[in-house]
């Protein structure tokens, strides 16, 4: 079973190129990624063309439209990361086309989930050719102790170091050392107010917790 994940714009060429190159059959799924607010007839015609084509090939091919909030960058990255991680079967992700507001969040999500994607493609606007691309492994790995601290901060932040230590039943000095490591990799932001240090998770931290 294959699932195609692709940004969707005003042209069916990218989707057709994917189907021709890798094939499609009963039980496969095409997920087209579009913004929540849809007011462009050209985009809708593209969606309908893909739906009609899939029905002609096999009625058991599923075409889904995945809507994201194009006004909220962080929510798009997290949403699209969840989409990739929840997709079953062989995942083929096409990083090209579609609204530019969604392109970067989808690219980041694919980089975060590179080990869960079987094939990544890019369609060239220059020569109209679909090519496979190799995603670099750039994810930051953290151990379980750090992940436990990070998860607590994400769930309860903004929060104080002393509060983190209390919830996790560790000393404040231990919590502080672990939090400093998280700050160094950009997973947590810290603000010192007198003798108190307030911390909160960043987008990087939220992605790491969900890893």
mmCIF file of C-alpha atoms in Angstrom:
data_model
loop_
_atom_site.group_PDB
_atom_site.id
_atom_site.type_symbol
_atom_site.label_atom_id
_atom_site.label_comp_id
_atom_site.label_asym_id
_atom_site.label_seq_id
_atom_site.Cartn_x
_atom_site.Cartn_y
_atom_site.Cartn_z
ATOM 1 C CA UNK A 1 0.000 0.000 0.000
ATOM 2 C CA UNK A 2 1.352 3.392 -1.028
ATOM 3 C CA UNK A 3 0.411 6.851 0.177
ATOM 4 C CA UNK A 4 1.308 9.884 -1.877
ATOM 5 C CA UNK A 5 1.667 13.106 0.102
ATOM 6 C CA UNK A 6 1.825 16.152 -2.128
ATOM 7 C CA UNK A 7 1.317 19.862 -2.070
ATOM 8 C CA UNK A 8 -1.425 20.752 -4.522
ATOM 9 C CA UNK A 9 -1.524 23.844 -6.705
ATOM 10 C CA UNK A 10 -3.196 24.681 -9.994
ATOM 11 C CA UNK A 11 -1.506 22.002 -12.107
ATOM 12 C CA UNK A 12 -2.097 18.238 -12.115
ATOM 13 C CA UNK A 13 1.229 17.534 -13.822
ATOM 14 C CA UNK A 14 3.090 16.853 -10.569
ATOM 15 C CA UNK A 15 0.496 14.353 -9.350
ATOM 16 C CA UNK A 16 0.306 12.655 -12.745
ATOM 17 C CA UNK A 17 4.103 12.391 -12.848
ATOM 18 C CA UNK A 18 4.094 10.649 -9.461
ATOM 19 C CA UNK A 19 1.450 8.157 -10.571
ATOM 20 C CA UNK A 20 3.213 7.408 -13.864
ATOM 21 C CA UNK A 21 6.624 6.970 -12.207
ATOM 22 C CA UNK A 22 5.618 4.874 -9.194
ATOM 23 C CA UNK A 23 2.244 3.472 -10.195
ATOM 24 C CA UNK A 24 -1.030 3.418 -8.316
ATOM 25 C CA UNK A 25 -3.432 0.596 -7.548
ATOM 26 C CA UNK A 26 -6.325 -0.528 -5.413
ATOM 27 C CA UNK A 27 -5.887 0.467 -1.762
ATOM 28 C CA UNK A 28 -3.447 3.302 -2.424
ATOM 29 C CA UNK A 29 -4.056 6.832 -1.150
ATOM 30 C CA UNK A 30 -3.339 10.303 -2.503
ATOM 31 C CA UNK A 31 -3.237 13.107 0.071
ATOM 32 C CA UNK A 32 -3.341 16.611 -1.385
ATOM 33 C CA UNK A 33 -2.225 19.362 0.978
ATOM 34 C CA UNK A 34 -4.107 22.644 0.731
ATOM 35 C CA UNK A 35 -4.879 25.678 2.974
ATOM 36 C CA UNK A 36 -7.969 25.668 5.184
ATOM 37 C CA UNK A 37 -9.548 28.588 3.384
ATOM 38 C CA UNK A 38 -10.130 27.691 -0.254
ATOM 39 C CA UNK A 39 -11.370 30.439 -2.554
ATOM 40 C CA UNK A 40 -9.634 29.600 -5.816
ATOM 41 C CA UNK A 41 -11.570 27.708 -8.482
ATOM 42 C CA UNK A 42 -8.352 26.621 -10.205
ATOM 43 C CA UNK A 43 -7.212 24.747 -7.105
ATOM 44 C CA UNK A 44 -10.596 23.072 -6.796
ATOM 45 C CA UNK A 45 -10.477 22.006 -10.441
ATOM 46 C CA UNK A 46 -7.087 20.411 -9.838
ATOM 47 C CA UNK A 47 -8.471 18.450 -6.883
ATOM 48 C CA UNK A 48 -11.478 17.306 -8.909
ATOM 49 C CA UNK A 49 -9.232 16.244 -11.803
ATOM 50 C CA UNK A 50 -7.146 14.050 -9.480
ATOM 51 C CA UNK A 51 -10.298 12.578 -7.945
ATOM 52 C CA UNK A 52 -11.751 11.781 -11.384
ATOM 53 C CA UNK A 53 -8.502 10.186 -12.546
ATOM 54 C CA UNK A 54 -8.261 7.973 -9.475
ATOM 55 C CA UNK A 55 -11.837 6.744 -9.983
ATOM 56 C CA UNK A 56 -11.055 5.851 -13.580
ATOM 57 C CA UNK A 57 -8.061 3.775 -12.455
ATOM 58 C CA UNK A 58 -9.754 2.058 -9.513
ATOM 59 C CA UNK A 59 -12.697 3.032 -7.322
ATOM 60 C CA UNK A 60 -10.790 1.820 -4.244
ATOM 61 C CA UNK A 61 -8.084 4.480 -4.603
ATOM 62 C CA UNK A 62 -8.623 7.142 -1.942
ATOM 63 C CA UNK A 63 -8.056 10.852 -2.513
ATOM 64 C CA UNK A 64 -7.938 12.963 0.651
ATOM 65 C CA UNK A 65 -7.591 16.704 1.070
ATOM 66 C CA UNK A 66 -5.498 17.673 4.086
ATOM 67 C CA UNK A 67 -6.183 21.266 5.140
ATOM 68 C CA UNK A 68 -3.682 23.339 7.119
ATOM 69 C CA UNK A 69 -3.858 26.805 8.645
ATOM 70 C CA UNK A 70 -1.629 28.767 6.275
ATOM 71 C CA UNK A 71 -1.621 31.745 8.672
ATOM 72 C CA UNK A 72 0.096 29.831 11.492
ATOM 73 C CA UNK A 73 3.600 28.603 10.603
ATOM 74 C CA UNK A 74 4.167 26.604 13.790
ATOM 75 C CA UNK A 75 0.843 24.808 13.614
ATOM 76 C CA UNK A 76 1.511 23.879 9.979
ATOM 77 C CA UNK A 77 4.885 22.318 10.810
ATOM 78 C CA UNK A 78 3.429 20.329 13.717
ATOM 79 C CA UNK A 79 0.307 19.341 11.769
ATOM 80 C CA UNK A 80 2.248 18.140 8.723
ATOM 81 C CA UNK A 81 4.742 16.285 10.919
ATOM 82 C CA UNK A 82 1.835 14.460 12.557
ATOM 83 C CA UNK A 83 0.401 13.713 9.113
ATOM 84 C CA UNK A 84 3.608 12.019 7.960
ATOM 85 C CA UNK A 85 4.062 10.080 11.201
ATOM 86 C CA UNK A 86 0.486 8.799 11.139
ATOM 87 C CA UNK A 87 0.608 7.672 7.506
ATOM 88 C CA UNK A 88 0.744 3.910 7.015
ATOM 89 C CA UNK A 89 2.390 1.952 4.252
ATOM 90 C CA UNK A 90 4.992 3.210 1.794
ATOM 91 C CA UNK A 91 5.128 7.007 1.974
ATOM 92 C CA UNK A 92 6.035 8.979 -1.152
ATOM 93 C CA UNK A 93 6.333 12.705 -0.428
ATOM 94 C CA UNK A 94 6.437 15.340 -3.145
ATOM 95 C CA UNK A 95 8.100 18.571 -1.959
ATOM 96 C CA UNK A 96 7.116 21.006 -4.688
ATOM 97 C CA UNK A 97 4.172 23.001 -5.973
ATOM 98 C CA UNK A 98 1.270 24.313 -3.948
ATOM 99 C CA UNK A 99 1.004 27.583 -2.022
ATOM 100 C CA UNK A 100 4.377 29.006 -1.027
ATOM 101 C CA UNK A 101 3.141 29.507 2.562
ATOM 102 C CA UNK A 102 2.860 25.722 2.920
ATOM 103 C CA UNK A 103 6.000 24.736 1.008
ATOM 104 C CA UNK A 104 8.507 25.503 3.784
ATOM 105 C CA UNK A 105 6.501 23.933 6.657
ATOM 106 C CA UNK A 106 6.017 20.766 4.598
ATOM 107 C CA UNK A 107 9.726 20.665 3.752
ATOM 108 C CA UNK A 108 10.615 20.986 7.458
ATOM 109 C CA UNK A 109 8.141 18.239 8.349
ATOM 110 C CA UNK A 110 9.683 15.943 5.741
ATOM 111 C CA UNK A 111 13.183 16.632 7.100
ATOM 112 C CA UNK A 112 12.012 15.807 10.633
ATOM 113 C CA UNK A 113 10.417 12.564 9.411
ATOM 114 C CA UNK A 114 12.956 11.585 6.751
ATOM 115 C CA UNK A 115 13.324 8.075 8.184
ATOM 116 C CA UNK A 116 9.563 7.511 7.794
ATOM 117 C CA UNK A 117 9.436 8.536 4.120
ATOM 118 C CA UNK A 118 10.318 5.912 1.516
ATOM 119 C CA UNK A 119 10.728 8.259 -1.448
ATOM 120 C CA UNK A 120 10.964 12.048 -1.650
ATOM 121 C CA UNK A 121 10.483 13.835 -4.945
ATOM 122 C CA UNK A 122 10.727 17.335 -6.355
ATOM 123 C CA UNK A 123 9.132 18.571 -9.575
ATOM 124 C CA UNK A 124 11.240 21.092 -11.474
ATOM 125 C CA UNK A 125 9.581 24.251 -12.786
ATOM 126 C CA UNK A 126 12.594 24.673 -15.107
ATOM 127 C CA UNK A 127 12.462 21.470 -17.155
ATOM 128 C CA UNK A 128 9.124 20.037 -15.924
ATOM 129 C CA UNK A 129 10.783 16.872 -14.678
ATOM 130 C CA UNK A 130 10.099 14.865 -11.523
ATOM 131 C CA UNK A 131 13.237 13.801 -9.667
ATOM 132 C CA UNK A 132 13.972 11.901 -6.477
ATOM 133 C CA UNK A 133 15.854 13.806 -3.797
ATOM 134 C CA UNK A 134 17.783 12.479 -0.813
ATOM 135 C CA UNK A 135 16.822 14.243 2.389
ATOM 136 C CA UNK A 136 19.713 14.959 4.781
ATOM 137 C CA UNK A 137 19.519 13.574 8.299
ATOM 138 C CA UNK A 138 19.537 16.770 10.344
ATOM 139 C CA UNK A 139 17.387 15.808 13.288
ATOM 140 C CA UNK A 140 18.712 16.317 16.799
ATOM 141 C CA UNK A 141 18.474 13.217 18.993
ATOM 142 C CA UNK A 142 18.009 13.545 22.758
ATOM 143 C CA UNK A 143 18.083 10.872 25.433
ATOM 144 C CA UNK A 144 15.050 9.784 27.426
ATOM 145 C CA UNK A 145 15.921 11.867 30.510
ATOM 146 C CA UNK A 146 16.119 15.057 28.477
ATOM 147 C CA UNK A 147 12.976 14.134 26.601
ATOM 148 C CA UNK A 148 11.145 13.679 29.919
ATOM 149 C CA UNK A 149 12.189 17.164 31.055
ATOM 150 C CA UNK A 150 11.315 18.653 27.674
ATOM 151 C CA UNK A 151 7.907 17.003 27.640
ATOM 152 C CA UNK A 152 7.146 18.431 31.086
ATOM 153 C CA UNK A 153 8.101 21.936 29.926
ATOM 154 C CA UNK A 154 6.032 21.647 26.749
ATOM 155 C CA UNK A 155 2.995 20.483 28.698
ATOM 156 C CA UNK A 156 3.302 23.010 31.547
ATOM 157 C CA UNK A 157 5.209 25.968 30.116
ATOM 158 C CA UNK A 158 5.875 28.709 30.693
ATOM 159 C CA UNK A 159 7.093 27.258 33.960
ATOM 160 C CA UNK A 160 9.857 27.733 36.530
ATOM 161 C CA UNK A 161 12.868 25.440 36.890
ATOM 162 C CA UNK A 162 11.852 24.774 40.486
ATOM 163 C CA UNK A 163 8.407 23.680 39.300
ATOM 164 C CA UNK A 164 9.904 21.313 36.740
ATOM 165 C CA UNK A 165 12.099 19.791 39.443
ATOM 166 C CA UNK A 166 9.101 19.354 41.737
ATOM 167 C CA UNK A 167 6.937 17.650 39.130
ATOM 168 C CA UNK A 168 9.738 15.283 38.090
ATOM 169 C CA UNK A 169 10.929 14.663 41.649
ATOM 170 C CA UNK A 170 14.546 15.648 40.957
ATOM 171 C CA UNK A 171 16.782 18.261 42.508
ATOM 172 C CA UNK A 172 16.609 21.800 41.169
ATOM 173 C CA UNK A 173 20.303 21.658 40.213
ATOM 174 C CA UNK A 174 19.694 18.477 38.161
ATOM 175 C CA UNK A 175 16.688 20.035 36.431
ATOM 176 C CA UNK A 176 18.688 23.195 35.744
ATOM 177 C CA UNK A 177 21.556 21.251 34.113
ATOM 178 C CA UNK A 178 19.171 19.345 31.880
ATOM 179 C CA UNK A 179 17.301 22.498 30.938
ATOM 180 C CA UNK A 180 20.579 24.221 30.036
ATOM 181 C CA UNK A 181 21.279 21.377 27.594
ATOM 182 C CA UNK A 182 17.845 21.875 26.047
ATOM 183 C CA UNK A 183 18.471 25.606 25.747
ATOM 184 C CA UNK A 184 21.747 24.912 23.929
ATOM 185 C CA UNK A 185 20.004 22.911 21.189
ATOM 186 C CA UNK A 186 17.165 25.408 20.871
ATOM 187 C CA UNK A 187 14.467 23.141 22.291
ATOM 188 C CA UNK A 188 13.712 25.488 25.204
ATOM 189 C CA UNK A 189 13.790 29.237 25.776
ATOM 190 C CA UNK A 190 14.778 30.548 29.214
ATOM 191 C CA UNK A 191 14.138 33.929 30.816
ATOM 192 C CA UNK A 192 15.798 34.919 34.104
ATOM 193 C CA UNK A 193 13.827 37.116 36.474
ATOM 194 C CA UNK A 194 15.897 37.774 39.562
ATOM 195 C CA UNK A 195 16.674 34.403 41.098
ATOM 196 C CA UNK A 196 13.936 32.665 39.116
ATOM 197 C CA UNK A 197 14.321 31.135 35.686
ATOM 198 C CA UNK A 198 11.210 30.730 33.562
ATOM 199 C CA UNK A 199 11.333 28.259 30.664
ATOM 200 C CA UNK A 200 9.087 27.354 27.764
ATOM 201 C CA UNK A 201 9.308 25.013 24.804
ATOM 202 C CA UNK A 202 10.058 26.115 21.260
ATOM 203 C CA UNK A 203 8.895 24.676 17.926
ATOM 204 C CA UNK A 204 12.093 22.613 17.889
ATOM 205 C CA UNK A 205 11.215 21.246 21.316
ATOM 206 C CA UNK A 206 7.680 20.361 20.262
ATOM 207 C CA UNK A 207 9.021 18.472 17.248
ATOM 208 C CA UNK A 208 11.538 16.581 19.388
ATOM 209 C CA UNK A 209 8.882 15.555 21.915
ATOM 210 C CA UNK A 210 6.787 14.096 19.135
ATOM 211 C CA UNK A 211 9.723 12.167 17.662
#
